[in-house]
Amino acid sequence: MEITQQQAFKSLNQSMEKANEIGVNANITILDRAGHIKAFIRMDEAFLGSIDISMGKAKTAMLFRMNSEAVGEFLNPENKTYGMVNTNGGLVGFKGGVPVTSESGTVAYIGVSGGSPEQDFEIAIAGSRI
């Protein structure tokens, strides 16, 4: 099942609530399972440079169907995966990109950027269950 507009806005709202709670102005991207943008918001005062990062985190999670930081484990130099980070238009292998799930399973992917990786992850997790 694909994410609906109503579910996408629910995910965004849940994430924005968490971002406001912890004092982070974030960029939040929701991609459908095929990697197409379903929803996006740049919260007031969120860094412009973080727009692309939020999209990259969501895309990385979507491409590998796992959290972006889990993909980051494959990108470590000791794994000898030189250049992998540059594939697929660039991968973002740190916290903040996660699958969005509903009762029917994974319906989308969310990427968040604007705070520390831990804060971004916390915000993404808030929007990951709809």
C-alpha positions as YAML, in Angstrom:
chain: A
units: angstrom
residues:
- id: 1
  name: MET
  ca: [0.00, 0.00, 0.00]
- id: 2
  name: GLU
  ca: [1.18, 3.50, -0.82]
- id: 3
  name: ILE
  ca: [1.09, 6.35, 1.64]
- id: 4
  name: THR
  ca: [-1.99, 8.53, 1.34]
- id: 5
  name: GLN
  ca: [-2.00, 12.30, 1.50]
- id: 6
  name: GLN
  ca: [-3.69, 12.11, 4.90]
- id: 7
  name: GLN
  ca: [-1.03, 9.74, 6.21]
- id: 8
  name: ALA
  ca: [1.78, 11.91, 4.81]
- id: 9
  name: PHE
  ca: [0.45, 14.98, 6.59]
- id: 10
  name: LYS
  ca: [0.00, 12.96, 9.79]
- id: 11
  name: SER
  ca: [3.64, 11.92, 9.59]
- id: 12
  name: LEU
  ca: [4.75, 15.51, 8.96]
- id: 13
  name: ASN
  ca: [2.65, 16.83, 11.84]
- id: 14
  name: GLN
  ca: [3.94, 14.21, 14.28]
- id: 15
  name: SER
  ca: [7.51, 15.04, 13.26]
- id: 16
  name: MET
  ca: [6.96, 18.80, 13.53]
- id: 17
  name: GLU
  ca: [5.48, 18.38, 17.00]
- id: 18
  name: LYS
  ca: [8.61, 16.51, 18.13]
- id: 19
  name: ALA
  ca: [10.88, 19.09, 16.45]
- id: 20
  name: ASN
  ca: [9.08, 21.92, 18.26]
- id: 21
  name: GLU
  ca: [9.23, 19.98, 21.53]
- id: 22
  name: ILE
  ca: [13.01, 19.60, 21.34]
- id: 23
  name: GLY
  ca: [13.64, 23.03, 19.80]
- id: 24
  name: VAL
  ca: [14.87, 22.04, 16.34]
- id: 25
  name: ASN
  ca: [13.91, 23.83, 13.11]
- id: 26
  name: ALA
  ca: [13.96, 20.93, 10.67]
- id: 27
  name: ASN
  ca: [13.45, 20.07, 7.05]
- id: 28
  name: ILE
  ca: [11.22, 17.01, 6.78]
- id: 29
  name: THR
  ca: [10.79, 14.96, 3.60]
- id: 30
  name: ILE
  ca: [8.31, 12.15, 2.99]
- id: 31
  name: LEU
  ca: [8.98, 9.92, -0.04]
- id: 32
  name: ASP
  ca: [6.64, 7.22, -1.29]
- id: 33
  name: ARG
  ca: [7.96, 3.68, -1.67]
- id: 34
  name: ALA
  ca: [9.16, 4.45, -5.21]
- id: 35
  name: GLY
  ca: [11.19, 7.45, -4.01]
- id: 36
  name: HIS
  ca: [8.88, 10.19, -5.25]
- id: 37
  name: ILE
  ca: [8.17, 13.14, -2.97]
- id: 38
  name: LYS
  ca: [4.81, 12.94, -1.24]
- id: 39
  name: ALA
  ca: [5.25, 15.76, 1.29]
- id: 40
  name: PHE
  ca: [7.90, 18.21, 2.45]
- id: 41
  name: ILE
  ca: [8.17, 21.06, 4.90]
- id: 42
  name: ARG
  ca: [10.94, 23.48, 5.75]
- id: 43
  name: MET
  ca: [10.10, 24.67, 9.21]
- id: 44
  name: ASP
  ca: [10.65, 28.36, 9.92]
- id: 45
  name: GLU
  ca: [14.36, 29.15, 10.27]
- id: 46
  name: ALA
  ca: [15.44, 25.65, 9.16]
- id: 47
  name: PHE
  ca: [18.78, 25.65, 7.37]
- id: 48
  name: LEU
  ca: [18.52, 25.82, 3.59]
- id: 49
  name: GLY
  ca: [21.47, 23.44, 3.29]
- id: 50
  name: SER
  ca: [19.52, 20.82, 5.20]
- id: 51
  name: ILE
  ca: [16.81, 20.53, 2.54]
- id: 52
  name: ASP
  ca: [18.98, 18.32, 0.35]
- id: 53
  name: ILE
  ca: [20.20, 16.36, 3.36]
- id: 54
  name: SER
  ca: [16.65, 15.53, 4.50]
- id: 55
  name: MET
  ca: [15.80, 14.37, 0.98]
- id: 56
  name: GLY
  ca: [19.02, 12.35, 0.82]
- id: 57
  name: LYS
  ca: [18.30, 10.62, 4.10]
- id: 58
  name: ALA
  ca: [14.80, 9.64, 2.98]
- id: 59
  name: LYS
  ca: [16.14, 8.47, -0.39]
- id: 60
  name: THR
  ca: [18.92, 6.43, 1.21]
- id: 61
  name: ALA
  ca: [16.41, 4.72, 3.52]
- id: 62
  name: MET
  ca: [14.11, 4.04, 0.54]
- id: 63
  name: LEU
  ca: [16.81, 2.64, -1.73]
- id: 64
  name: PHE
  ca: [17.96, 0.11, 0.87]
- id: 65
  name: ARG
  ca: [14.67, -0.30, 2.81]
- id: 66
  name: MET
  ca: [16.39, 0.39, 6.11]
- id: 67
  name: ASN
  ca: [17.41, 3.27, 8.36]
- id: 68
  name: SER
  ca: [19.94, 5.61, 6.77]
- id: 69
  name: GLU
  ca: [22.47, 5.01, 9.55]
- id: 70
  name: ALA
  ca: [22.30, 1.25, 8.86]
- id: 71
  name: VAL
  ca: [23.29, 2.01, 5.27]
- id: 72
  name: GLY
  ca: [26.08, 4.13, 6.75]
- id: 73
  name: GLU
  ca: [27.60, 0.98, 8.24]
- id: 74
  name: PHE
  ca: [28.22, -0.27, 4.68]
- id: 75
  name: LEU
  ca: [29.88, 3.04, 3.80]
- id: 76
  name: ASN
  ca: [32.62, 2.77, 6.44]
- id: 77
  name: PRO
  ca: [36.10, 2.75, 4.83]
- id: 78
  name: GLU
  ca: [37.04, -0.50, 6.58]
- id: 79
  name: ASN
  ca: [34.34, -2.24, 4.54]
- id: 80
  name: LYS
  ca: [36.24, -1.34, 1.36]
- id: 81
  name: THR
  ca: [33.13, -0.01, -0.37]
- id: 82
  name: TYR
  ca: [34.99, 2.91, -1.90]
- id: 83
  name: GLY
  ca: [32.71, 5.14, -3.93]
- id: 84
  name: MET
  ca: [29.45, 3.58, -2.74]
- id: 85
  name: VAL
  ca: [28.53, 6.88, -1.07]
- id: 86
  name: ASN
  ca: [28.55, 8.47, -4.53]
- id: 87
  name: THR
  ca: [26.08, 6.01, -6.08]
- id: 88
  name: ASN
  ca: [22.40, 6.71, -6.72]
- id: 89
  name: GLY
  ca: [23.01, 10.45, -6.82]
- id: 90
  name: GLY
  ca: [24.66, 10.36, -3.39]
- id: 91
  name: LEU
  ca: [23.87, 8.45, -0.22]
- id: 92
  name: VAL
  ca: [23.50, 9.93, 3.26]
- id: 93
  name: GLY
  ca: [24.61, 7.35, 5.79]
- id: 94
  name: PHE
  ca: [23.85, 8.91, 9.14]
- id: 95
  name: LYS
  ca: [20.78, 9.10, 11.38]
- id: 96
  name: GLY
  ca: [17.56, 10.75, 10.26]
- id: 97
  name: GLY
  ca: [16.17, 8.57, 7.46]
- id: 98
  name: VAL
  ca: [13.72, 5.80, 8.40]
- id: 99
  name: PRO
  ca: [10.85, 3.77, 6.94]
- id: 100
  name: VAL
  ca: [7.31, 4.98, 7.68]
- id: 101
  name: THR
  ca: [4.99, 2.16, 8.67]
- id: 102
  name: SER
  ca: [1.27, 1.70, 9.04]
- id: 103
  name: GLU
  ca: [-0.80, -1.36, 9.88]
- id: 104
  name: SER
  ca: [-0.18, -2.61, 6.32]
- id: 105
  name: GLY
  ca: [3.63, -2.37, 6.55]
- id: 106
  name: THR
  ca: [6.09, 0.13, 5.06]
- id: 107
  name: VAL
  ca: [4.24, 2.82, 3.13]
- id: 108
  name: ALA
  ca: [6.91, 5.54, 2.77]
- id: 109
  name: TYR
  ca: [10.26, 6.88, 3.98]
- id: 110
  name: ILE
  ca: [10.99, 9.98, 6.03]
- id: 111
  name: GLY
  ca: [14.16, 12.05, 6.12]
- id: 112
  name: VAL
  ca: [14.89, 14.79, 8.64]
- id: 113
  name: SER
  ca: [17.71, 17.31, 8.82]
- id: 114
  name: GLY
  ca: [18.26, 20.41, 10.90]
- id: 115
  name: GLY
  ca: [19.58, 19.25, 14.24]
- id: 116
  name: SER
  ca: [22.21, 16.80, 15.40]
- id: 117
  name: PRO
  ca: [21.96, 13.27, 13.99]
- id: 118
  name: GLU
  ca: [20.37, 12.14, 17.28]
- id: 119
  name: GLN
  ca: [17.79, 14.95, 17.16]
- id: 120
  name: ASP
  ca: [17.03, 14.25, 13.50]
- id: 121
  name: PHE
  ca: [16.52, 10.57, 14.33]
- id: 122
  name: GLU
  ca: [14.20, 11.43, 17.21]
- id: 123
  name: ILE
  ca: [12.12, 13.65, 14.91]
- id: 124
  name: ALA
  ca: [12.03, 11.04, 12.16]
- id: 125
  name: ILE
  ca: [10.96, 8.29, 14.56]
- id: 126
  name: ALA
  ca: [8.10, 10.52, 15.76]
- id: 127
  name: GLY
  ca: [6.74, 10.59, 12.21]
- id: 128
  name: SER
  ca: [7.52, 7.00, 11.30]
- id: 129
  name: ARG
  ca: [4.43, 5.32, 12.76]
- id: 130
  name: ILE
  ca: [1.12, 6.38, 11.24]
...
